Amino acid sequence: GAGVSQSPSNKVTEKGKDVELRCDPISGHTALYWYRQSLGQGLEFLIYFQGNSAPDKSGLPSDRFSAERTGGSVSTLTIQRTQQEDSAVYLCASSPRRDSTLLGYTFGSGTRLTVV
Amino acid sequence: QQQVKQSPQSLIVQKGGIPIINCAYENTAFDYFPWYQQFPGKGPALLIAIRPDVSEKKEGRFTISFNKSAKQFSLHIMDSQPGDSATYFCAASVAGNTPLVFGKGTRLSVIA
């Protein structure tokens, strides 16, 4: 596709349930990032995948959060036992090569997660 | 620890005015400073970026000013228009090596 695609666009879940958020990056982009955007808190880095390297998981807020990237393309962010504080917009971005920050990230439109 | 501090949180200017958004950083290893623009319901989009070897960069009506000694950089929007109303984020990274660290954003409203 022409851009980064995220699904679902909106997700309402009950506290304690698990959720999976999907990201389809731009074809050929080797770097993929997940960020979380909460009201008034800017964009909080969660995890970074670059090619076949081990992911940088340093931003994951707890062990309830995990992510994988299959075949160097699609990524899934999983949140287990969701809590109300997990409510936020989850943004995925991709960029074309290792020196990726110089070329800028292309963000998807995000998944708005609401935990009730 | 907030590595990039952005101000103000919100800003209202008249059409044609020059809004200025400021950011300060702490990590002296940062060497790439982009600005992103976000409209409601959309992801952020890269607007303009600067490296510390220059003090100013212009792209159209958007200008970044960079002060390495003060560890500060700012975005100026010349001849602002209502269509510029959006949330603006500054960011920083050690280019190519670390994910971007974002400021908390500035909500800009340009009124006619």
PDB file of C-alpha atoms in Angstrom:
ATOM      1  CA  GLY A   1       0.000   0.000   0.000  1.00  0.00           C
ATOM      2  CA  ALA A   2       0.874   3.634  -0.216  1.00  0.00           C
ATOM      3  CA  GLY A   3       1.084   4.212   3.507  1.00  0.00           C
ATOM      4  CA  VAL A   4       1.301   2.534   6.898  1.00  0.00           C
ATOM      5  CA  SER A   5      -1.921   0.697   7.649  1.00  0.00           C
ATOM      6  CA  GLN A   6      -3.124   0.000  11.174  1.00  0.00           C
ATOM      7  CA  SER A   7      -6.069  -2.080  12.296  1.00  0.00           C
ATOM      8  CA  PRO A   8      -8.448  -1.849  13.927  1.00  0.00           C
ATOM      9  CA  SER A   9      -8.843   1.921  13.911  1.00  0.00           C
ATOM     10  CA  ASN A  10     -10.824   1.734  17.151  1.00  0.00           C
ATOM     11  CA  LYS A  11     -10.970  -0.946  19.807  1.00  0.00           C
ATOM     12  CA  VAL A  12     -13.045  -1.021  22.981  1.00  0.00           C
ATOM     13  CA  THR A  13     -12.216  -3.820  25.366  1.00  0.00           C
ATOM     14  CA  GLU A  14     -13.056  -4.832  28.884  1.00  0.00           C
ATOM     15  CA  LYS A  15     -10.477  -4.568  31.606  1.00  0.00           C
ATOM     16  CA  GLY A  16      -8.541  -7.805  31.908  1.00  0.00           C
ATOM     17  CA  LYS A  17      -8.980  -8.878  28.287  1.00  0.00           C
ATOM     18  CA  ASP A  18      -6.104  -9.295  25.830  1.00  0.00           C
ATOM     19  CA  VAL A  19      -5.927  -7.198  22.654  1.00  0.00           C
ATOM     20  CA  GLU A  20      -3.911  -7.410  19.440  1.00  0.00           C
ATOM     21  CA  LEU A  21      -3.121  -4.388  17.315  1.00  0.00           C
ATOM     22  CA  ARG A  22      -1.841  -4.804  13.780  1.00  0.00           C
ATOM     23  CA  CYS A  23       0.519  -2.729  11.664  1.00  0.00           C
ATOM     24  CA  ASP A  24       1.265  -3.120   7.949  1.00  0.00           C
ATOM     25  CA  PRO A  25       4.320  -0.993   7.145  1.00  0.00           C
ATOM     26  CA  ILE A  26       5.227   0.470   3.789  1.00  0.00           C
ATOM     27  CA  SER A  27       6.615  -2.257   1.547  1.00  0.00           C
ATOM     28  CA  GLY A  28      10.409  -2.322   1.670  1.00  0.00           C
ATOM     29  CA  HIS A  29      10.700  -0.331   4.886  1.00  0.00           C
ATOM     30  CA  THR A  30      13.077  -2.213   7.141  1.00  0.00           C
ATOM     31  CA  ALA A  31      12.492  -0.266  10.365  1.00  0.00           C
ATOM     32  CA  LEU A  32       9.217  -0.394  12.271  1.00  0.00           C
ATOM     33  CA  TYR A  33       8.305   1.469  15.462  1.00  0.00           C
ATOM     34  CA  TRP A  34       5.441   1.412  17.929  1.00  0.00           C
ATOM     35  CA  TYR A  35       4.559   4.511  19.943  1.00  0.00           C
ATOM     36  CA  ARG A  36       1.755   5.252  22.378  1.00  0.00           C
ATOM     37  CA  GLN A  37       0.028   8.629  22.428  1.00  0.00           C
ATOM     38  CA  SER A  38      -1.870   9.574  25.557  1.00  0.00           C
ATOM     39  CA  LEU A  39      -3.652  12.871  26.072  1.00  0.00           C
ATOM     40  CA  GLY A  40      -1.113  15.525  26.969  1.00  0.00           C
ATOM     41  CA  GLN A  41       1.760  13.062  27.078  1.00  0.00           C
ATOM     42  CA  GLY A  42       3.185  13.252  23.607  1.00  0.00           C
ATOM     43  CA  LEU A  43       4.433  10.149  21.853  1.00  0.00           C
ATOM     44  CA  GLU A  44       5.911   7.488  24.087  1.00  0.00           C
ATOM     45  CA  PHE A  45       8.298   5.010  22.427  1.00  0.00           C
ATOM     46  CA  LEU A  46       7.408   1.367  22.959  1.00  0.00           C
ATOM     47  CA  ILE A  47       9.447  -0.914  20.670  1.00  0.00           C
ATOM     48  CA  TYR A  48      11.607  -0.786  17.532  1.00  0.00           C
ATOM     49  CA  PHE A  49      12.317  -3.455  14.913  1.00  0.00           C
ATOM     50  CA  GLN A  50      15.151  -3.120  12.393  1.00  0.00           C
ATOM     51  CA  GLY A  51      15.527  -5.809   9.764  1.00  0.00           C
ATOM     52  CA  ASN A  52      16.522  -9.136  11.312  1.00  0.00           C
ATOM     53  CA  SER A  53      18.115  -7.588  14.401  1.00  0.00           C
ATOM     54  CA  ALA A  54      16.776  -8.218  17.885  1.00  0.00           C
ATOM     55  CA  PRO A  55      14.085  -5.637  18.652  1.00  0.00           C
ATOM     56  CA  ASP A  56      14.691  -2.731  21.012  1.00  0.00           C
ATOM     57  CA  LYS A  57      12.081  -3.353  23.700  1.00  0.00           C
ATOM     58  CA  SER A  58      13.335  -0.701  26.096  1.00  0.00           C
ATOM     59  CA  GLY A  59      10.123   1.355  25.964  1.00  0.00           C
ATOM     60  CA  LEU A  60       7.629  -1.364  26.816  1.00  0.00           C
ATOM     61  CA  PRO A  61       5.953  -0.243  30.070  1.00  0.00           C
ATOM     62  CA  SER A  62       5.363  -3.702  31.540  1.00  0.00           C
ATOM     63  CA  ASP A  63       5.582  -7.403  30.740  1.00  0.00           C
ATOM     64  CA  ARG A  64       1.931  -7.279  29.697  1.00  0.00           C
ATOM     65  CA  PHE A  65       3.109  -5.658  26.478  1.00  0.00           C
ATOM     66  CA  SER A  66       4.783  -7.605  23.690  1.00  0.00           C
ATOM     67  CA  ALA A  67       5.256  -7.266  19.961  1.00  0.00           C
ATOM     68  CA  GLU A  68       6.412  -9.345  17.072  1.00  0.00           C
ATOM     69  CA  ARG A  69       7.200  -8.736  13.461  1.00  0.00           C
ATOM     70  CA  THR A  70       6.735 -11.607  11.062  1.00  0.00           C
ATOM     71  CA  GLY A  71       8.770 -11.959   7.900  1.00  0.00           C
ATOM     72  CA  GLY A  72      10.190  -8.484   8.341  1.00  0.00           C
ATOM     73  CA  SER A  73       6.847  -6.960   7.448  1.00  0.00           C
ATOM     74  CA  VAL A  74       3.597  -7.044   9.447  1.00  0.00           C
ATOM     75  CA  SER A  75       3.831  -6.363  13.167  1.00  0.00           C
ATOM     76  CA  THR A  76       1.430  -7.158  15.982  1.00  0.00           C
ATOM     77  CA  LEU A  77       1.417  -5.403  19.352  1.00  0.00           C
ATOM     78  CA  THR A  78      -0.240  -7.492  22.061  1.00  0.00           C
ATOM     79  CA  ILE A  79      -1.437  -6.162  25.391  1.00  0.00           C
ATOM     80  CA  GLN A  80      -2.391  -8.813  27.914  1.00  0.00           C
ATOM     81  CA  ARG A  81      -4.773  -8.303  30.836  1.00  0.00           C
ATOM     82  CA  THR A  82      -5.568  -4.751  29.742  1.00  0.00           C
ATOM     83  CA  GLN A  83      -5.881  -2.013  32.348  1.00  0.00           C
ATOM     84  CA  GLN A  84      -7.660   1.331  32.126  1.00  0.00           C
ATOM     85  CA  GLU A  85      -4.320   3.147  31.991  1.00  0.00           C
ATOM     86  CA  ASP A  86      -3.596   1.325  28.726  1.00  0.00           C
ATOM     87  CA  SER A  87      -6.254   3.478  27.029  1.00  0.00           C
ATOM     88  CA  ALA A  88      -4.442   5.524  24.396  1.00  0.00           C
ATOM     89  CA  VAL A  89      -3.795   5.807  20.675  1.00  0.00           C
ATOM     90  CA  TYR A  90      -1.208   3.286  19.540  1.00  0.00           C
ATOM     91  CA  LEU A  91       0.791   4.515  16.563  1.00  0.00           C
ATOM     92  CA  CYS A  92       2.955   2.489  14.240  1.00  0.00           C
ATOM     93  CA  ALA A  93       5.604   3.998  11.978  1.00  0.00           C
ATOM     94  CA  SER A  94       8.029   2.650   9.421  1.00  0.00           C
ATOM     95  CA  SER A  95      11.121   4.005   7.718  1.00  0.00           C
ATOM     96  CA  PRO A  96      13.175   2.782   4.804  1.00  0.00           C
ATOM     97  CA  ARG A  97      16.655   1.882   5.998  1.00  0.00           C
ATOM     98  CA  ARG A  98      18.992   1.494   8.945  1.00  0.00           C
ATOM     99  CA  ASP A  99      19.905   5.166   8.980  1.00  0.00           C
ATOM    100  CA  SER A 100      16.196   5.581   9.260  1.00  0.00           C
ATOM    101  CA  THR A 101      15.863   8.685  11.327  1.00  0.00           C
ATOM    102  CA  LEU A 102      17.439  10.822   8.621  1.00  0.00           C
ATOM    103  CA  LEU A 103      14.615   9.974   6.267  1.00  0.00           C
ATOM    104  CA  GLY A 104      11.807  10.437   8.716  1.00  0.00           C
ATOM    105  CA  TYR A 105       9.133   8.126   9.915  1.00  0.00           C
ATOM    106  CA  THR A 106       5.836   7.499   8.118  1.00  0.00           C
ATOM    107  CA  PHE A 107       3.138   7.011  10.711  1.00  0.00           C
ATOM    108  CA  GLY A 108      -0.140   5.179  10.407  1.00  0.00           C
ATOM    109  CA  SER A 109      -3.346   6.761  11.645  1.00  0.00           C
ATOM    110  CA  GLY A 110      -3.235   4.720  14.825  1.00  0.00           C
ATOM    111  CA  THR A 111      -5.492   2.428  16.817  1.00  0.00           C
ATOM    112  CA  ARG A 112      -7.542   4.135  19.508  1.00  0.00           C
ATOM    113  CA  LEU A 113      -7.772   1.685  22.408  1.00  0.00           C
ATOM    114  CA  THR A 114     -10.344   2.217  25.119  1.00  0.00           C
ATOM    115  CA  VAL A 115     -10.348  -0.083  28.157  1.00  0.00           C
ATOM    116  CA  VAL A 116     -13.622  -0.023  30.083  1.00  0.00           C
TER     117      VAL A 116
ATOM    118  CA  GLN B   1      13.087  11.869  32.865  1.00  0.00           C
ATOM    119  CA  GLN B   2      11.800  13.991  30.006  1.00  0.00           C
ATOM    120  CA  GLN B   3      14.546  14.240  27.422  1.00  0.00           C
ATOM    121  CA  VAL B   4      12.833  16.802  25.200  1.00  0.00           C
ATOM    122  CA  LYS B   5      10.820  19.613  26.769  1.00  0.00           C
ATOM    123  CA  GLN B   6       8.385  21.473  24.520  1.00  0.00           C
ATOM    124  CA  SER B   7       6.536  24.732  25.102  1.00  0.00           C
ATOM    125  CA  PRO B   8       3.958  26.142  25.019  1.00  0.00           C
ATOM    126  CA  GLN B   9       1.300  23.441  25.385  1.00  0.00           C
ATOM    127  CA  SER B  10      -1.117  25.468  23.311  1.00  0.00           C
ATOM    128  CA  LEU B  11      -0.950  28.579  21.170  1.00  0.00           C
ATOM    129  CA  ILE B  12      -3.510  30.778  19.471  1.00  0.00           C
ATOM    130  CA  VAL B  13      -2.463  33.238  16.777  1.00  0.00           C
ATOM    131  CA  GLN B  14      -4.194  35.402  14.238  1.00  0.00           C
ATOM    132  CA  LYS B  15      -3.932  34.542  10.561  1.00  0.00           C
ATOM    133  CA  GLY B  16      -0.687  35.977   9.201  1.00  0.00           C
ATOM    134  CA  GLY B  17       1.023  35.847  12.591  1.00  0.00           C
ATOM    135  CA  ILE B  18       4.246  33.977  13.341  1.00  0.00           C
ATOM    136  CA  PRO B  19       3.764  31.282  15.971  1.00  0.00           C
ATOM    137  CA  ILE B  20       6.954  30.087  17.637  1.00  0.00           C
ATOM    138  CA  ILE B  21       7.252  26.731  19.371  1.00  0.00           C
ATOM    139  CA  ASN B  22      10.276  25.970  21.501  1.00  0.00           C
ATOM    140  CA  CYS B  23      12.040  22.776  22.499  1.00  0.00           C
ATOM    141  CA  ALA B  24      14.953  22.065  24.809  1.00  0.00           C
ATOM    142  CA  TYR B  25      16.909  18.851  25.093  1.00  0.00           C
ATOM    143  CA  GLU B  26      19.295  17.372  27.604  1.00  0.00           C
ATOM    144  CA  ASN B  27      21.197  14.639  25.792  1.00  0.00           C
ATOM    145  CA  THR B  28      24.215  16.186  24.044  1.00  0.00           C
ATOM    146  CA  ALA B  29      24.518  13.070  21.878  1.00  0.00           C
ATOM    147  CA  PHE B  30      21.341  14.036  20.016  1.00  0.00           C
ATOM    148  CA  ASP B  31      22.206  15.109  16.495  1.00  0.00           C
ATOM    149  CA  TYR B  32      18.938  14.983  14.573  1.00  0.00           C
ATOM    150  CA  PHE B  33      15.991  17.259  15.345  1.00  0.00           C
ATOM    151  CA  PRO B  34      12.772  16.870  13.335  1.00  0.00           C
ATOM    152  CA  TRP B  35       9.387  18.513  13.717  1.00  0.00           C
ATOM    153  CA  TYR B  36       6.167  16.616  13.075  1.00  0.00           C
ATOM    154  CA  GLN B  37       2.682  17.961  12.332  1.00  0.00           C
ATOM    155  CA  GLN B  38      -0.414  16.055  13.372  1.00  0.00           C
ATOM    156  CA  PHE B  39      -4.015  16.676  12.350  1.00  0.00           C
ATOM    157  CA  PRO B  40      -6.905  15.168  14.339  1.00  0.00           C
ATOM    158  CA  GLY B  41      -7.422  11.492  13.597  1.00  0.00           C
ATOM    159  CA  LYS B  42      -4.159  11.193  11.689  1.00  0.00           C
ATOM    160  CA  GLY B  43      -0.663  10.095  12.521  1.00  0.00           C
ATOM    161  CA  PRO B  44       2.129  12.676  12.773  1.00  0.00           C
ATOM    162  CA  ALA B  45       3.821  13.661   9.501  1.00  0.00           C
ATOM    163  CA  LEU B  46       7.391  14.884   9.106  1.00  0.00           C
ATOM    164  CA  LEU B  47       7.456  18.632   8.516  1.00  0.00           C
ATOM    165  CA  ILE B  48      11.097  19.703   8.612  1.00  0.00           C
ATOM    166  CA  ALA B  49      14.316  18.517  10.247  1.00  0.00           C
ATOM    167  CA  ILE B  50      17.726  19.922  11.131  1.00  0.00           C
ATOM    168  CA  ARG B  51      21.185  18.633  12.019  1.00  0.00           C
ATOM    169  CA  PRO B  52      23.372  20.586  14.488  1.00  0.00           C
ATOM    170  CA  ASP B  53      25.895  21.665  11.878  1.00  0.00           C
ATOM    171  CA  VAL B  54      23.575  24.500  10.812  1.00  0.00           C
ATOM    172  CA  SER B  55      21.781  27.133  12.892  1.00  0.00           C
ATOM    173  CA  GLU B  56      18.745  27.580  10.681  1.00  0.00           C
ATOM    174  CA  LYS B  57      16.791  25.699   8.042  1.00  0.00           C
ATOM    175  CA  LYS B  58      13.864  26.938   5.970  1.00  0.00           C
ATOM    176  CA  GLU B  59      11.313  24.979   3.990  1.00  0.00           C
ATOM    177  CA  GLY B  60       8.550  27.107   2.608  1.00  0.00           C
ATOM    178  CA  ARG B  61       6.869  28.958   5.474  1.00  0.00           C
ATOM    179  CA  PHE B  62       8.489  26.745   8.124  1.00  0.00           C
ATOM    180  CA  THR B  63      11.828  27.578   9.739  1.00  0.00           C
ATOM    181  CA  ILE B  64      13.829  25.741  12.379  1.00  0.00           C
ATOM    182  CA  SER B  65      16.276  27.763  14.475  1.00  0.00           C
ATOM    183  CA  PHE B  66      18.891  25.759  16.347  1.00  0.00           C
ATOM    184  CA  ASN B  67      21.103  26.857  19.253  1.00  0.00           C
ATOM    185  CA  LYS B  68      23.576  24.101  20.048  1.00  0.00           C
ATOM    186  CA  SER B  69      25.186  25.797  23.060  1.00  0.00           C
ATOM    187  CA  ALA B  70      21.798  26.363  24.693  1.00  0.00           C
ATOM    188  CA  LYS B  71      20.523  22.918  23.621  1.00  0.00           C
ATOM    189  CA  GLN B  72      17.405  24.518  22.224  1.00  0.00           C
ATOM    190  CA  PHE B  73      15.596  24.563  18.908  1.00  0.00           C
ATOM    191  CA  SER B  74      12.424  26.204  17.741  1.00  0.00           C
ATOM    192  CA  LEU B  75       9.881  26.134  14.930  1.00  0.00           C
ATOM    193  CA  HIS B  76       8.628  29.347  13.341  1.00  0.00           C
ATOM    194  CA  ILE B  77       5.665  29.388  10.980  1.00  0.00           C
ATOM    195  CA  MET B  78       5.631  32.441   8.729  1.00  0.00           C
ATOM    196  CA  ASP B  79       2.351  33.939   7.514  1.00  0.00           C
ATOM    197  CA  SER B  80       0.366  31.339   9.431  1.00  0.00           C
ATOM    198  CA  GLN B  81      -2.924  30.133   7.953  1.00  0.00           C
ATOM    199  CA  PRO B  82      -5.994  28.449   9.465  1.00  0.00           C
ATOM    200  CA  GLY B  83      -4.897  25.262   7.675  1.00  0.00           C
ATOM    201  CA  ASP B  84      -1.785  25.223   9.870  1.00  0.00           C
ATOM    202  CA  SER B  85      -3.992  24.535  12.895  1.00  0.00           C
ATOM    203  CA  ALA B  86      -2.659  21.225  14.191  1.00  0.00           C
ATOM    204  CA  THR B  87      -0.542  19.711  16.938  1.00  0.00           C
ATOM    205  CA  TYR B  88       3.192  20.091  16.460  1.00  0.00           C
ATOM    206  CA  PHE B  89       5.791  17.795  17.998  1.00  0.00           C
ATOM    207  CA  CYS B  90       9.502  18.322  18.238  1.00  0.00           C
ATOM    208  CA  ALA B  91      11.742  15.277  18.491  1.00  0.00           C
ATOM    209  CA  ALA B  92      15.361  14.286  18.791  1.00  0.00           C
ATOM    210  CA  SER B  93      17.560  11.272  18.307  1.00  0.00           C
ATOM    211  CA  VAL B  94      21.072  10.063  17.799  1.00  0.00           C
ATOM    212  CA  ALA B  95      20.530   9.701  14.064  1.00  0.00           C
ATOM    213  CA  GLY B  96      20.464   6.164  12.820  1.00  0.00           C
ATOM    214  CA  ASN B  97      21.023   4.642  16.229  1.00  0.00           C
ATOM    215  CA  THR B  98      18.094   5.427  18.480  1.00  0.00           C
ATOM    216  CA  PRO B  99      14.345   5.845  18.109  1.00  0.00           C
ATOM    217  CA  LEU B 100      13.021   9.395  18.147  1.00  0.00           C
ATOM    218  CA  VAL B 101      12.230  10.963  21.520  1.00  0.00           C
ATOM    219  CA  PHE B 102       9.255  13.310  21.215  1.00  0.00           C
ATOM    220  CA  GLY B 103       8.175  16.400  23.103  1.00  0.00           C
ATOM    221  CA  LYS B 104       4.650  16.525  24.520  1.00  0.00           C
ATOM    222  CA  GLY B 105       3.277  18.584  21.663  1.00  0.00           C
ATOM    223  CA  THR B 106       1.869  22.055  21.052  1.00  0.00           C
ATOM    224  CA  ARG B 107      -1.692  22.542  19.916  1.00  0.00           C
ATOM    225  CA  LEU B 108      -1.726  25.484  17.498  1.00  0.00           C
ATOM    226  CA  SER B 109      -4.881  27.295  16.505  1.00  0.00           C
ATOM    227  CA  VAL B 110      -4.710  29.913  13.750  1.00  0.00           C
ATOM    228  CA  ILE B 111      -7.823  32.043  13.697  1.00  0.00           C
ATOM    229  CA  ALA B 112      -8.981  34.107  10.735  1.00  0.00           C
TER     230      ALA B 112
END
